[in-house]
Amino acid sequence: MTGVPGVPGVSGAEGVSGAPEMTVATAFAGMKSVVPVMFRAGCPDCRGSFELAASALRLAIGATSRTTFYSFTCPDCGAAVRKPAGERIVELLIGGGVRTLRLTSVG
């Protein structure tokens, strides 16, 4: 390992881009706790507005934008809610730890 230029007291191997490589242990060193990600959502049935933890949502990724959606159960009225998920929503949900199902077509 070599020292990281310009960063006193930091050493590590340099990656392909020339930046130091970082391990998961290094990235999360000193972290005491993780704040759970909360997502704002709304129910089209009862018009309720609420926040849901990642564990309350499911993401299904299909072959097209018409078959990619997220779903949850409304905490206010109990309705099963299914909403379309564009690219940005998919990125946010996956990044926030929402469980994902990849749909495949039977052909």
Short mmCIF file of C-alpha atoms in Angstrom, two decimals:
data_model
loop_
_atom_site.label_atom_id
_atom_site.label_comp_id
_atom_site.label_asym_id
_atom_site.label_seq_id
_atom_site.Cartn_x
_atom_site.Cartn_y
_atom_site.Cartn_z
CA MET A 1 0.00 0.00 0.00
CA THR A 2 1.11 3.53 -0.66
CA GLY A 3 0.12 6.82 0.91
CA VAL A 4 -2.72 8.74 -0.67
CA PRO A 5 -1.28 11.95 -2.13
CA GLY A 6 -2.62 15.09 -0.50
CA VAL A 7 -4.41 13.24 2.29
CA PRO A 8 -2.32 13.09 5.46
CA GLY A 9 -2.54 9.86 7.42
CA VAL A 10 -4.50 7.96 4.75
CA SER A 11 -3.03 5.06 2.87
CA GLY A 12 -4.42 2.60 0.38
CA ALA A 13 -3.96 1.06 -3.06
CA GLU A 14 -4.89 3.19 -6.00
CA GLY A 15 -7.76 1.97 -8.17
CA VAL A 16 -8.17 2.09 -11.93
CA SER A 17 -9.23 5.75 -11.87
CA GLY A 18 -6.23 6.69 -9.75
CA ALA A 19 -8.43 7.20 -6.69
CA PRO A 20 -7.70 5.13 -3.59
CA GLU A 21 -9.70 1.92 -3.33
CA MET A 22 -11.97 1.76 -0.32
CA THR A 23 -13.25 -1.30 1.50
CA VAL A 24 -16.70 -1.52 3.01
CA ALA A 25 -15.13 -1.67 6.46
CA THR A 26 -13.24 1.58 5.78
CA ALA A 27 -16.30 3.31 4.33
CA PHE A 28 -18.43 2.55 7.37
CA ALA A 29 -15.73 2.84 10.04
CA GLY A 30 -16.92 4.88 12.99
CA MET A 31 -20.57 4.66 11.99
CA LYS A 32 -22.67 4.19 15.12
CA SER A 33 -26.11 3.56 13.62
CA VAL A 34 -27.99 3.72 10.37
CA VAL A 35 -31.12 5.85 10.07
CA PRO A 36 -33.83 3.88 8.26
CA VAL A 37 -34.92 5.30 4.92
CA MET A 38 -38.52 6.46 4.84
CA PHE A 39 -40.54 6.96 1.66
CA ARG A 40 -43.49 9.33 1.27
CA ALA A 41 -46.51 7.69 -0.31
CA GLY A 42 -50.20 8.25 -0.79
CA CYS A 43 -53.26 6.06 -1.15
CA PRO A 44 -55.52 6.66 -4.15
CA ASP A 45 -58.46 5.01 -2.33
CA CYS A 46 -58.62 6.93 0.97
CA ARG A 47 -56.35 9.83 -0.11
CA GLY A 48 -54.18 9.24 2.96
CA SER A 49 -50.62 10.57 2.95
CA PHE A 50 -47.96 8.81 5.02
CA GLU A 51 -44.36 7.63 5.26
CA LEU A 52 -43.38 4.00 4.79
CA ALA A 53 -40.20 2.14 5.68
CA ALA A 54 -38.40 0.27 2.91
CA SER A 55 -39.67 -3.00 4.40
CA ALA A 56 -43.29 -1.95 3.69
CA LEU A 57 -42.69 -1.56 -0.05
CA ARG A 58 -42.08 -4.05 -2.87
CA LEU A 59 -40.60 -3.21 -6.26
CA ALA A 60 -41.29 -5.33 -9.36
CA ILE A 61 -39.06 -4.68 -12.36
CA GLY A 62 -40.49 -5.88 -15.65
CA ALA A 63 -39.25 -5.85 -19.23
CA THR A 64 -40.98 -2.52 -19.96
CA SER A 65 -42.04 0.59 -18.10
CA ARG A 66 -45.61 -0.74 -18.17
CA THR A 67 -44.58 -3.80 -16.17
CA THR A 68 -42.37 -2.00 -13.63
CA PHE A 69 -44.18 -0.92 -10.47
CA TYR A 70 -44.00 -0.67 -6.70
CA SER A 71 -46.65 -1.78 -4.28
CA PHE A 72 -47.62 -1.46 -0.63
CA THR A 73 -50.58 -1.83 1.69
CA CYS A 74 -52.15 1.45 2.83
CA PRO A 75 -51.66 1.75 6.59
CA ASP A 76 -54.84 3.86 6.87
CA CYS A 77 -57.43 1.82 4.96
CA GLY A 78 -55.67 -1.48 4.20
CA ALA A 79 -56.01 -1.17 0.42
CA ALA A 80 -53.45 -2.89 -1.80
CA VAL A 81 -51.79 -0.08 -3.78
CA ARG A 82 -49.81 -0.55 -6.99
CA LYS A 83 -48.12 2.40 -8.72
CA PRO A 84 -45.90 2.66 -11.82
CA ALA A 85 -42.18 3.17 -11.21
CA GLY A 86 -40.06 5.10 -13.68
CA GLU A 87 -36.27 4.94 -13.77
CA ARG A 88 -35.76 7.55 -11.03
CA ILE A 89 -38.25 5.89 -8.68
CA VAL A 90 -36.58 2.51 -9.28
CA GLU A 91 -33.17 4.02 -8.41
CA LEU A 92 -34.49 5.61 -5.22
CA LEU A 93 -36.31 2.49 -4.05
CA ILE A 94 -33.38 0.16 -4.72
CA GLY A 95 -30.96 2.63 -3.09
CA GLY A 96 -33.23 2.80 -0.06
CA GLY A 97 -33.25 -0.95 0.44
CA VAL A 98 -36.67 -1.88 -0.96
CA ARG A 99 -36.93 -5.58 -1.80
CA THR A 100 -36.95 -6.10 -5.54
CA LEU A 101 -38.45 -8.77 -7.76
CA ARG A 102 -37.35 -9.07 -11.38
CA LEU A 103 -40.20 -10.21 -13.62
CA THR A 104 -39.44 -12.41 -16.61
CA SER A 105 -41.72 -13.31 -19.46
CA VAL A 106 -42.54 -16.93 -20.23
CA GLY A 107 -41.93 -17.48 -23.87
#
